[in-house]
Coordinates of C-alpha atoms and ligand atoms in Angstrom, one line a residue:
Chain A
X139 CA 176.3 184.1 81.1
X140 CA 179.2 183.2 83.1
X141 CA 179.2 179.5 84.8
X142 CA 180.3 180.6 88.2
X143 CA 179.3 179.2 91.5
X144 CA 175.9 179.8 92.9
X145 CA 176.3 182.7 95.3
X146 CA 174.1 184.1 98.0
X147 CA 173.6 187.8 98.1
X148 CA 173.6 190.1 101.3
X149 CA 172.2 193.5 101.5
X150 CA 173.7 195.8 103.7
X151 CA 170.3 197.4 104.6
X152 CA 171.3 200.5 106.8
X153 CA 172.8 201.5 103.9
X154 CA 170.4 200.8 101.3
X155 CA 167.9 203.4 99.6
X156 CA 165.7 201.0 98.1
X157 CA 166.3 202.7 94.8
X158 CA 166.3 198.9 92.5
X159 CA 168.7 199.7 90.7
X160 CA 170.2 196.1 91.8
X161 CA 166.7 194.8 90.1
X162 CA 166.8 197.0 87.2
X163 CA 170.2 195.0 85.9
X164 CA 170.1 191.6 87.1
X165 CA 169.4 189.3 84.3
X166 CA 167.8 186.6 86.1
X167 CA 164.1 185.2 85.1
X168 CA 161.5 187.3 86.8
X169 CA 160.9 187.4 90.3
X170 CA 164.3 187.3 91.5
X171 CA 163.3 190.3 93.9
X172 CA 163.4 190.7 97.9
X173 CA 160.2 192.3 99.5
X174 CA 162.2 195.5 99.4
X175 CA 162.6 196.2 95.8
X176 CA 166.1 194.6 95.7
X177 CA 167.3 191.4 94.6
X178 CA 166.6 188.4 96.3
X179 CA 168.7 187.6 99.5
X180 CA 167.0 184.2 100.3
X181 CA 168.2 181.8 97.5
X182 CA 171.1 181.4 95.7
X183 CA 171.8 183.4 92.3
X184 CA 173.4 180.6 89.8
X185 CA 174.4 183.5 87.1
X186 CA 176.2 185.4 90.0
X187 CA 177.7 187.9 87.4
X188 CA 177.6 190.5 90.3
X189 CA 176.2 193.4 88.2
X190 CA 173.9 193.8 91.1
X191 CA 177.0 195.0 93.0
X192 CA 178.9 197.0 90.5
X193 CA 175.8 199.0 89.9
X194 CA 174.6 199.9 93.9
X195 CA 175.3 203.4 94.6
X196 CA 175.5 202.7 98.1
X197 CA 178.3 199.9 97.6
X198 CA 176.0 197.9 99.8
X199 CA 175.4 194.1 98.4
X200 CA 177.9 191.3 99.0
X201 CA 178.0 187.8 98.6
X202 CA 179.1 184.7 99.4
X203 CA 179.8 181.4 97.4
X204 CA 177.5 178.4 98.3
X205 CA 177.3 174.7 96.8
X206 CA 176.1 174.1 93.5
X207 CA 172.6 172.6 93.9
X208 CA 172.5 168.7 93.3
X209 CA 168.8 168.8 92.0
X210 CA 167.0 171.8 90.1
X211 CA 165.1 173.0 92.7
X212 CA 167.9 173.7 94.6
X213 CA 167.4 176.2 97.6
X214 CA 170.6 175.3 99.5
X215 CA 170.0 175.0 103.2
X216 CA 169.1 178.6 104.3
Chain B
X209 CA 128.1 188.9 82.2
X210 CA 130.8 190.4 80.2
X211 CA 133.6 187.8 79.4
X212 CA 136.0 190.0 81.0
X213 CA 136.4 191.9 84.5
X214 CA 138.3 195.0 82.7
X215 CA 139.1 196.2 79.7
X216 CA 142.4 197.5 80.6
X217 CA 144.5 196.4 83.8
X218 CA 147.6 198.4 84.3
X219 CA 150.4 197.2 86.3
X220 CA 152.5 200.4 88.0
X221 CA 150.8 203.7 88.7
X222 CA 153.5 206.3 88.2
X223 CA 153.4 208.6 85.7
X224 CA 153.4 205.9 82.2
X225 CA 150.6 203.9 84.5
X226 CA 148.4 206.7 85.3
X227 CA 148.3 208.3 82.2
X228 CA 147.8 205.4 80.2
X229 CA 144.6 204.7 83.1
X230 CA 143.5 208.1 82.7
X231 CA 142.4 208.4 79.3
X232 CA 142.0 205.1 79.2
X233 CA 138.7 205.4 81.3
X234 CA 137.7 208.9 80.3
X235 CA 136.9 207.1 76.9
X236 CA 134.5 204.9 78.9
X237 CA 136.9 201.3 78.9
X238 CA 136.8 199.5 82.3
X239 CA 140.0 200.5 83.7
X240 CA 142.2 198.5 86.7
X241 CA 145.3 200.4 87.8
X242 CA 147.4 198.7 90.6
X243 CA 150.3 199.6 92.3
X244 CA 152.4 198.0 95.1
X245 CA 153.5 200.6 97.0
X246 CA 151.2 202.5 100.1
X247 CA 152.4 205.7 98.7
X248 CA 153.1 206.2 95.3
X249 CA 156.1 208.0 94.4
X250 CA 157.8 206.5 97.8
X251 CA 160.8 206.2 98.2
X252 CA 161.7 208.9 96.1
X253 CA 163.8 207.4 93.1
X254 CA 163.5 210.8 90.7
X255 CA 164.6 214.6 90.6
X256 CA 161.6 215.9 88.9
X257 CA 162.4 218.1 86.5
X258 CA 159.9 218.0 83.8
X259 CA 159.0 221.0 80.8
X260 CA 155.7 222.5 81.0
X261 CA 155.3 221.6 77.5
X262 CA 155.2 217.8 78.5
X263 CA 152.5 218.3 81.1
X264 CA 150.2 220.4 79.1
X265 CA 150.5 218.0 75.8
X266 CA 148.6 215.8 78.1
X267 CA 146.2 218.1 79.7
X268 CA 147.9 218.0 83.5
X269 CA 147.0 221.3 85.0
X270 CA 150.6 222.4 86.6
X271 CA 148.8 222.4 90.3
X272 CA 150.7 224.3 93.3
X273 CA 149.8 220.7 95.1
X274 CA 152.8 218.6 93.3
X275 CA 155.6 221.8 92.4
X276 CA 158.5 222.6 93.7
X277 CA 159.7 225.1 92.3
X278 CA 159.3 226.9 88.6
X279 CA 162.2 226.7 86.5
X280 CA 163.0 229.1 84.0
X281 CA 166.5 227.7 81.8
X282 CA 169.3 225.7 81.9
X283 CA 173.3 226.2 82.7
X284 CA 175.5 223.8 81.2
X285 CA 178.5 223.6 83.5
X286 CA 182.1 221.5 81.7
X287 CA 184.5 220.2 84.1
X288 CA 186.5 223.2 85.0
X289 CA 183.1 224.6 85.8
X290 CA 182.8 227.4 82.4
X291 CA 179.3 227.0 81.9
X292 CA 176.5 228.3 79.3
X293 CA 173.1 229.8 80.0
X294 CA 170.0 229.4 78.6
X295 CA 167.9 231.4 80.0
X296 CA 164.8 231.3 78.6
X297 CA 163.9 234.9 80.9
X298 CA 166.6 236.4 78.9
X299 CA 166.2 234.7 75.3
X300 CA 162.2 235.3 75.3
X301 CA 161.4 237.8 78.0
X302 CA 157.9 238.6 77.1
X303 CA 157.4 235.2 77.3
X304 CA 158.8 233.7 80.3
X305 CA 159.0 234.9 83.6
X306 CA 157.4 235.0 87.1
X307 CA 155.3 238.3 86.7
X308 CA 151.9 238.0 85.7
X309 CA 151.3 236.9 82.2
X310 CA 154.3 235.3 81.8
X311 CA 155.1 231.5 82.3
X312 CA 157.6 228.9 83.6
X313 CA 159.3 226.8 80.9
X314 CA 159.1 223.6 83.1
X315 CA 159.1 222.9 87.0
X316 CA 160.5 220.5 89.5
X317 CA 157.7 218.1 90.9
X318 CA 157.6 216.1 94.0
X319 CA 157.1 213.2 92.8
X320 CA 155.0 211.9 95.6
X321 CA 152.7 214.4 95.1
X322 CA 152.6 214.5 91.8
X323 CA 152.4 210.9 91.7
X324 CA 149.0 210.8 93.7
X325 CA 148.1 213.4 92.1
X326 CA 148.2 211.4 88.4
X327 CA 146.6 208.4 90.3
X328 CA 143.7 210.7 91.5
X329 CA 142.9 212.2 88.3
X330 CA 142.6 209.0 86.6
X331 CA 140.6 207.7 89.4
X332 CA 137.9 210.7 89.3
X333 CA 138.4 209.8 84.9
X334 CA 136.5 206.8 86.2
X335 CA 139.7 204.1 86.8
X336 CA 139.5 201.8 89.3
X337 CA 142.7 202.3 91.8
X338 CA 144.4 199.6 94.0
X339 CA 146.8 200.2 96.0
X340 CA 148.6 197.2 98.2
X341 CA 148.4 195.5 95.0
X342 CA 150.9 193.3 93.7
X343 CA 151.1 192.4 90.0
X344 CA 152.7 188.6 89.9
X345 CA 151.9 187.0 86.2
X346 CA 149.4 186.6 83.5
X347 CA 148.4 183.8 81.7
X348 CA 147.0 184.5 77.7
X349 CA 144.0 182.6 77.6
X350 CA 142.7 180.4 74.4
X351 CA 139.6 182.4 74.5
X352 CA 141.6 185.7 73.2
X353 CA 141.5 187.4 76.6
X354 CA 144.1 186.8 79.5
X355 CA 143.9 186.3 83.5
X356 CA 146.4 188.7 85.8
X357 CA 147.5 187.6 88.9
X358 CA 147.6 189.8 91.6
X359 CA 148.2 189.9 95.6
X360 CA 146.2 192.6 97.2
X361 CA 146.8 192.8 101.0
X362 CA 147.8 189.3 101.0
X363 CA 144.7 188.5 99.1
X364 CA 145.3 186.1 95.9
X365 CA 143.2 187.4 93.3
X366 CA 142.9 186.7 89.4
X367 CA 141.4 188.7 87.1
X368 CA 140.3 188.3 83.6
X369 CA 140.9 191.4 81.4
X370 CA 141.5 192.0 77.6
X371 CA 144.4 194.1 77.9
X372 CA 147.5 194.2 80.4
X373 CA 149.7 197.1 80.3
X374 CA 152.9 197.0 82.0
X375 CA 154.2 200.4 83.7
X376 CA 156.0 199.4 86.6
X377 CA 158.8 200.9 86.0
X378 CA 162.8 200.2 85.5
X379 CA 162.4 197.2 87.5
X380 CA 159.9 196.2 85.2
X381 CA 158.8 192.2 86.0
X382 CA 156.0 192.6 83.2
X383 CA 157.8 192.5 80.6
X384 CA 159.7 188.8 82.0
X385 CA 156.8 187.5 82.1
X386 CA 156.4 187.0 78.3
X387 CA 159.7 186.5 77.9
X388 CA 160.6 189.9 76.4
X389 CA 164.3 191.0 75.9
X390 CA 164.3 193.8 78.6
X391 CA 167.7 193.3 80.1
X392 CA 169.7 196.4 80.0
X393 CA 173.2 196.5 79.6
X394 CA 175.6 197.4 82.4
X395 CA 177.4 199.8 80.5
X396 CA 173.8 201.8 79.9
X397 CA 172.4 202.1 83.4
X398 CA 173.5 204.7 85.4
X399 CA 173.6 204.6 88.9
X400 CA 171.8 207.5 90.4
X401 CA 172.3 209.1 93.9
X402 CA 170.9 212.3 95.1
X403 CA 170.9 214.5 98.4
X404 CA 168.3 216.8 99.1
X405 CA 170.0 219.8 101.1
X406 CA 169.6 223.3 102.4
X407 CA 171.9 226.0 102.5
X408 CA 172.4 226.3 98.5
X409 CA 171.2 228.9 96.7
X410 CA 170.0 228.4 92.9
X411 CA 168.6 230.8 90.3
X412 CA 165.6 228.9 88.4
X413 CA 167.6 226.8 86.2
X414 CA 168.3 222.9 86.1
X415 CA 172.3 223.0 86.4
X416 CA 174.1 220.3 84.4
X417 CA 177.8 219.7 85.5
X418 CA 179.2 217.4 82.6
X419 CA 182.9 215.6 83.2
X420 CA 184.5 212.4 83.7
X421 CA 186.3 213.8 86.5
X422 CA 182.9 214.1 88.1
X423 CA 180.5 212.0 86.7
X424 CA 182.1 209.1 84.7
X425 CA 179.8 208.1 82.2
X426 CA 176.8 209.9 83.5
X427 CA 176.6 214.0 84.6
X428 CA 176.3 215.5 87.8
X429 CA 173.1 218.1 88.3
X430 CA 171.8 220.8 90.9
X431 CA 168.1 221.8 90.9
X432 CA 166.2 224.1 92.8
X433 CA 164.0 222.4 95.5
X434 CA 161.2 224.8 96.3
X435 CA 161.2 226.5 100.0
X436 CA 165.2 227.2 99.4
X437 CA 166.4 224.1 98.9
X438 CA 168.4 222.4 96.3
X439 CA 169.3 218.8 94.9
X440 CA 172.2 217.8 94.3
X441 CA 172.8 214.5 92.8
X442 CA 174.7 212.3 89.9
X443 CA 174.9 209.3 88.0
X444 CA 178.0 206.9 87.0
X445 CA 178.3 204.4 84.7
X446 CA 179.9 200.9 86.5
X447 CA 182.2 200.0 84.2
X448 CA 183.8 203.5 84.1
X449 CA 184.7 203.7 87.8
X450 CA 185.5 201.4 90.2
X451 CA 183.9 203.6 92.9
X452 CA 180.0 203.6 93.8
X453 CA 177.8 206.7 93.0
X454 CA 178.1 207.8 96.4
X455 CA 181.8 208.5 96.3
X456 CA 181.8 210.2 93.0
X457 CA 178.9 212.5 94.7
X458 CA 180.8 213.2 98.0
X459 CA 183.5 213.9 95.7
X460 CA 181.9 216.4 93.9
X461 CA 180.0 218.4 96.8
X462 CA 183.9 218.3 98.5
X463 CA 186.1 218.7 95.7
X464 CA 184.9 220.4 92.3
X465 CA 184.7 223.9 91.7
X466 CA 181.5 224.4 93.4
X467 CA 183.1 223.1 96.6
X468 CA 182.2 226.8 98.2
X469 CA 178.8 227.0 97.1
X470 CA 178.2 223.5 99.1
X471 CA 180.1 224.2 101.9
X472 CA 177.8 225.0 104.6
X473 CA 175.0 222.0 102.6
X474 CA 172.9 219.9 105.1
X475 CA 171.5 217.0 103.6
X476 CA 167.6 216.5 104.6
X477 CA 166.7 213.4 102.1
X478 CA 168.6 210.8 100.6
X479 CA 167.6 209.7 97.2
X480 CA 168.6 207.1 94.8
X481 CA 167.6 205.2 91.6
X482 CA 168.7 204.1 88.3
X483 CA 168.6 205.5 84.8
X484 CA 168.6 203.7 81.7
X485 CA 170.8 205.2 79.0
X486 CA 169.7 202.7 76.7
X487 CA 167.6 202.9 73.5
X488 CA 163.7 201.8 73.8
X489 CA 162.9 197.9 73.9
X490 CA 162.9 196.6 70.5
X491 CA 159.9 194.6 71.2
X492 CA 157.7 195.9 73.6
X493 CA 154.1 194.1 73.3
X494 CA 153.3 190.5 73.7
X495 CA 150.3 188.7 73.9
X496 CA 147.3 190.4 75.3
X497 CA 150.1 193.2 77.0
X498 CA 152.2 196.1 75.8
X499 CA 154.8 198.0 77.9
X500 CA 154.8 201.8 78.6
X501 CA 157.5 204.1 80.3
X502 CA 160.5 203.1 81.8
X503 CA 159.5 199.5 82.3
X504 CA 159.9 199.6 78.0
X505 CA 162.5 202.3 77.9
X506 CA 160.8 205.2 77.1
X507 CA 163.4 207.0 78.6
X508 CA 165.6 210.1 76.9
X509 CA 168.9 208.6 76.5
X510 CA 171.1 211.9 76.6
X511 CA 169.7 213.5 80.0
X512 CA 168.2 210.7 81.4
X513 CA 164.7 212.2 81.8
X514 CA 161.6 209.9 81.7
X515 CA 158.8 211.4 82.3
X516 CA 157.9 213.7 79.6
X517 CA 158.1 210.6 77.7
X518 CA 156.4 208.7 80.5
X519 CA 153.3 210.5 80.2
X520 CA 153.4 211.1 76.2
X521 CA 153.8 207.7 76.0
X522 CA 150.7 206.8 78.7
X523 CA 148.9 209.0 76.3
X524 CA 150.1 207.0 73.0
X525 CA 149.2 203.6 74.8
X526 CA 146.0 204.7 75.8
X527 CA 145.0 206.3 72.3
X528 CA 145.9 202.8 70.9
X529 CA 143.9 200.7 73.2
X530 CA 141.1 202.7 72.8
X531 CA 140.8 202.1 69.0
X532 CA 142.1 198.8 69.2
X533 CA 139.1 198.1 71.6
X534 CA 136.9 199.6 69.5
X535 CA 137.5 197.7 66.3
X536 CA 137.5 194.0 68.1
X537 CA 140.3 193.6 66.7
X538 CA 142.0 190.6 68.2
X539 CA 144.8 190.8 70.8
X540 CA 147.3 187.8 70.4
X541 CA 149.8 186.6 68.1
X542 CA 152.0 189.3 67.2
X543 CA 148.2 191.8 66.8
X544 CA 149.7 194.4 69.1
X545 CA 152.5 195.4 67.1
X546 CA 150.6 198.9 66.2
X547 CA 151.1 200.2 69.5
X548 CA 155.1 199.9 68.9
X549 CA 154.5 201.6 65.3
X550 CA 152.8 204.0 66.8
X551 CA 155.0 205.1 69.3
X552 CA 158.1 205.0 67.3
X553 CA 156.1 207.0 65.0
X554 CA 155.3 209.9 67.7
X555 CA 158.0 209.2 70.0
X556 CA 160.7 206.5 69.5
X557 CA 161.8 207.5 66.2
X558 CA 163.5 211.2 67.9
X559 CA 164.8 208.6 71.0
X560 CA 166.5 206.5 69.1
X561 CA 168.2 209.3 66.8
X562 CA 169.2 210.3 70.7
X563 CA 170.4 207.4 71.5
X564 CA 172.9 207.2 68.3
X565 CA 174.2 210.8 69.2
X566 CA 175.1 209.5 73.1
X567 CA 176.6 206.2 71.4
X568 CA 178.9 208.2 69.2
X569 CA 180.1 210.5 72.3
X570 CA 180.7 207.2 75.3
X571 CA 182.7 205.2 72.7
X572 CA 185.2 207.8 72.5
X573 CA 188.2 206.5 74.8
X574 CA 190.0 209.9 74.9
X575 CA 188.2 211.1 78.0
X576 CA 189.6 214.9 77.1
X577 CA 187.9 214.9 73.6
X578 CA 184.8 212.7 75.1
X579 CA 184.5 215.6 77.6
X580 CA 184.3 218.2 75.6
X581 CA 181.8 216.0 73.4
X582 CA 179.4 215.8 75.9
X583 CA 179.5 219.4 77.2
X584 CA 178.9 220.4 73.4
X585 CA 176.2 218.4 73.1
X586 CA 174.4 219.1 76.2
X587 CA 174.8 222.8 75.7
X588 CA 173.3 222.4 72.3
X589 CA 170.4 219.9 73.7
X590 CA 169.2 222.7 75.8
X591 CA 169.3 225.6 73.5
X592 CA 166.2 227.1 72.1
X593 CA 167.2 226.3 68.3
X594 CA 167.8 222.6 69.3
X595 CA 166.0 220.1 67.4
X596 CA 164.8 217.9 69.9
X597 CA 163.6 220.7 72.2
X598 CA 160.1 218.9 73.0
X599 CA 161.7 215.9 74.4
Ligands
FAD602 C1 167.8 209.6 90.5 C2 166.8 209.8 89.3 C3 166.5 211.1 88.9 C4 165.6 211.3 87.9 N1 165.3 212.5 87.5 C5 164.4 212.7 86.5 C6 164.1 214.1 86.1 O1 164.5 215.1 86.8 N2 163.2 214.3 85.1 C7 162.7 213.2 84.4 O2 161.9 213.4 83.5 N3 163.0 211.9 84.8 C8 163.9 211.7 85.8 N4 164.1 210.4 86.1 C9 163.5 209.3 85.4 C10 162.1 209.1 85.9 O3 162.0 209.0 87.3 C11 161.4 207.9 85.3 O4 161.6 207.8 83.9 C12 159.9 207.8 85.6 O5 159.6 207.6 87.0 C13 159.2 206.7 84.8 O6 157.9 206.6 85.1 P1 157.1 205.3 85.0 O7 155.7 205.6 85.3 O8 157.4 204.6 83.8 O9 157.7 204.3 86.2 P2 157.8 204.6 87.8 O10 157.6 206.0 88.1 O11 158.9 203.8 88.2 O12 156.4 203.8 88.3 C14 156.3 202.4 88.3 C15 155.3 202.0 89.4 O13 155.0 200.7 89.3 C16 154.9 200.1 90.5 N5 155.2 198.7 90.4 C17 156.3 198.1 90.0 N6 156.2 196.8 90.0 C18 154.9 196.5 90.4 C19 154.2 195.3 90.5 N7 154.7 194.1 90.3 N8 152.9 195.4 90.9 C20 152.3 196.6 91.2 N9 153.0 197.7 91.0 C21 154.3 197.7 90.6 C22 155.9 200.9 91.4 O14 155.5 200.8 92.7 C23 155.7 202.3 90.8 O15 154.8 203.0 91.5 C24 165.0 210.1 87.2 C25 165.4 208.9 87.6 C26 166.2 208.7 88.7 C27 166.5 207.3 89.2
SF4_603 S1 171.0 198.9 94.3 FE1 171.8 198.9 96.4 S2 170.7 200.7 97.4 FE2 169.6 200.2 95.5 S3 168.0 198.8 96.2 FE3 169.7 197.5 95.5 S4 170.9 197.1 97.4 FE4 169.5 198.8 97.9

């Protein structure tokens, strides 16, 4: 997997349809999931390889960049 | 006391889940069947076409309570919109047909219904059902059993149990938690949308509208709803577009031949979901747990339909428990594998074959020739002289 920044995703949720799709791809350890059968939206994704995005059929997850965490249990600041 | 709480606990009660929970208990195991959700089947993430064939194999009693609407054939539709028929009240008519003494060849469920429905047969079958209940790990224990952790109503609970059978789904988290290879490539998931509308009129077949102009990588489909209403829906592949299902299907209710037929449409549900085009897990049992439906791929790679071999393969995991059980035999280190054989043997073996054939036809690059590929081989799918008919 790619070594891109950590990034944190947003979900557009008016426009979601809770269909977990974004789930269904993401390759990230289990767990990784929002109460709403997306992909988590309160900690950073260090793979960011934004399949999450390219698969949502309602175009509605972004992201933004945050710092690289300095230890391993990094939740940055949110 | 015995040394465990169940026999069986099964993560997921859709279709795989309930199944597997069904006959599980009817053979007298202790059966657990959990499920997160308040209402199964909610939100909608499926279009519910399944053949009578598949519900009968495993004694489901087509019930008035969870159909739609009978459905009778298929019309394979290429990207100009020339289509070909197969309609079974014209191939067989003393066969199939509406009148008395004559039967459907499948039907379109609601899948809430039909959902519940499942979950209440295999809890009067004697399975214990949870609902509220969250499946989050397992833990293989040195004394051959294992210990699930669940969250029911907030509630922290563990619970010991021989066997854990993971059918929750595409978003499978079962399967992570040994460490299985479950990740699906983005180039085999399709990204599904669907309206549910009024004001389109169908004739008793599922409609199949093949074409990269429409559907890149996936097809585009309209089934009759029951009460007079229709689905429309399709499902793209992400790296062959760089738009989201949602365009491609507002493209295709304004734009493609059947423009006129959806003019007037009124959308009453919004449905979405994804569909793995992918061939069944490779491994798909671990220690003390195997995986069933789409949470190990059980799903038909060519039309995307899951739950005929959802509930054939519910039916599979729960013979093989049963006699596993039986024997004593043990349960860790790799002593699982026979569930696998066995459902390649019944099942996998066709899927795969399936999966070679949709391979062949998405690595052509000339989008003309792929096209007509596709529409080939979907017409010949659904024919009555095709060999994988009962899939
Ligand atoms: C848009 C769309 C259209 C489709 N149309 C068709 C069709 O027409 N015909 C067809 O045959 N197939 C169709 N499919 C495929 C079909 O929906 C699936 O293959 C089928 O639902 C698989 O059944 P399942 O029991 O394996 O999983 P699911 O039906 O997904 O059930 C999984 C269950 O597990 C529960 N669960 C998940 N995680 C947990 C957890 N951690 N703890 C507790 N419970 C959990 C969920 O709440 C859910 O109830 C379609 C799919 C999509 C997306
Ligand atoms: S893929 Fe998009 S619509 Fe589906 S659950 Fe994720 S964010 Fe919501």
């Amino acid at each position: 997997m790619s070594k891109q920044q950590p990034v944190l995703f947003s979900i557009g949720w008016n426009a979601c349809i809770n269909c977990g799709a974004c789930v269904a791809i993401c390759p990230q350890e289990a767990g990784f999931v929002s109460p709403f059968d997306t992909i988590a939206v309160d900690r950073p994704c260090d793979i960011a390889c934004l399949l999450c995005e390219q698969i949502c059929p309602v175009d509605t997850i972004t992201h933004q960049p945050v710092p690289r965490p300095g230890g391993h249990n990094g939740v940055n600041g949110q | 006391m015995p040394p465990t709480d169940y026999d069986v606990v099964i993560i997921g009660a859709g279709p795989a889940g309930s199944t597997t929970a069904r006959f599980a208990a009817a053979s007298g195991l202790r059966v657990l069947l959990v499920d997160k959700r308040q209402e199964l089947g909610a939100p909608i993430q499926c279009s519910g076409a399944i053949s009578r064939h598949a519900l009968e194999q495993v004694g489901i009693a087509p019930e008035a309570e969870f159909i739609h609407e009978a459905i009778y054939g298929f019309a394979i539709y290429d990207q100009h919109g020339d289509r070909e028929v197969h309609d079974y009240r014209r191939l067989k008519p003393d066969e199939y047909g509406s009148e008395p003494g004559k039967k459907p060849l499948g039907y379109v469920v609601d899948r809430r219904r039909f959902d519940r429905y499942l979950m209440t047969q295999a809890e009067r079958a004697g399975a214990e059902v949870w609902l509220k209940t969250e499946g989050l790990g397992y833990r293989p224990e040195a004394d051959g059993y294992c210990t699930v952790s669940l969250r029911r109503y907030n509630q922290a609970i563990d619970i010991r149990t021989r066997i854990l059978v993971g059918a929750d789904g595409l978003q499978s988290q079962v399967g992570r938690w040994a460490g299985l290879q479950t990740h699906i490539k983005i180039t085999e998931l399709a990204g599904c949308l669907q309206f549910i509308v009024d004001r389109v009129e169908t004739e008793g077949l599922l409609e199949i509208v093949t074409g990269h102009e429409w559907a890149p990588g996936g097809y585009a489909w309209v089934f009759p709803k029951g009460h007079g209403y229709a689905e429309i829906g399709l499902g793209v592949i992400a790296t062959m577009t760089d738009r989201p299902a949602r365009w491609h299907l507002d493209k295709f209710i304004t734009q493609s031949f059947f423009r006129e037929r959806f003019a007037d449409c009124r959308i009453l549900e919004v449905q979405g979901g994804g569909v793995p085009l992918a061939a069944p897990l490779r491994t798909q049992y671990a220690d003390n747990l195997i995986l069933v439906g789409d949470a190990a791929r059980h799903v038909n790679p060519i039309t995307g339909g899951g739950l005929h071999t959802a509930v054939a393969g519910g039916k599979i995991a729960a013979d093989y428990i049963i006699g596993h059980l039986a024997d004593g035999l043990p349960l860790q280190d790799g002593a699982l594998e026979g569930y696998q054989r066995l459902w390649l043997e019944e099942l996998g073996d066709k899927m795969w074959k399936l999966y070679g054939i949709k391979t062949d036809i998405f690595h052509n690059m000339n989008i003309p020739e792929r096209d007509r590929q596709l529409y080939a081989t979907m017409a010949d799918y659904f024919s009555p002289t095709s060999e994988f008919k009962k899939i």
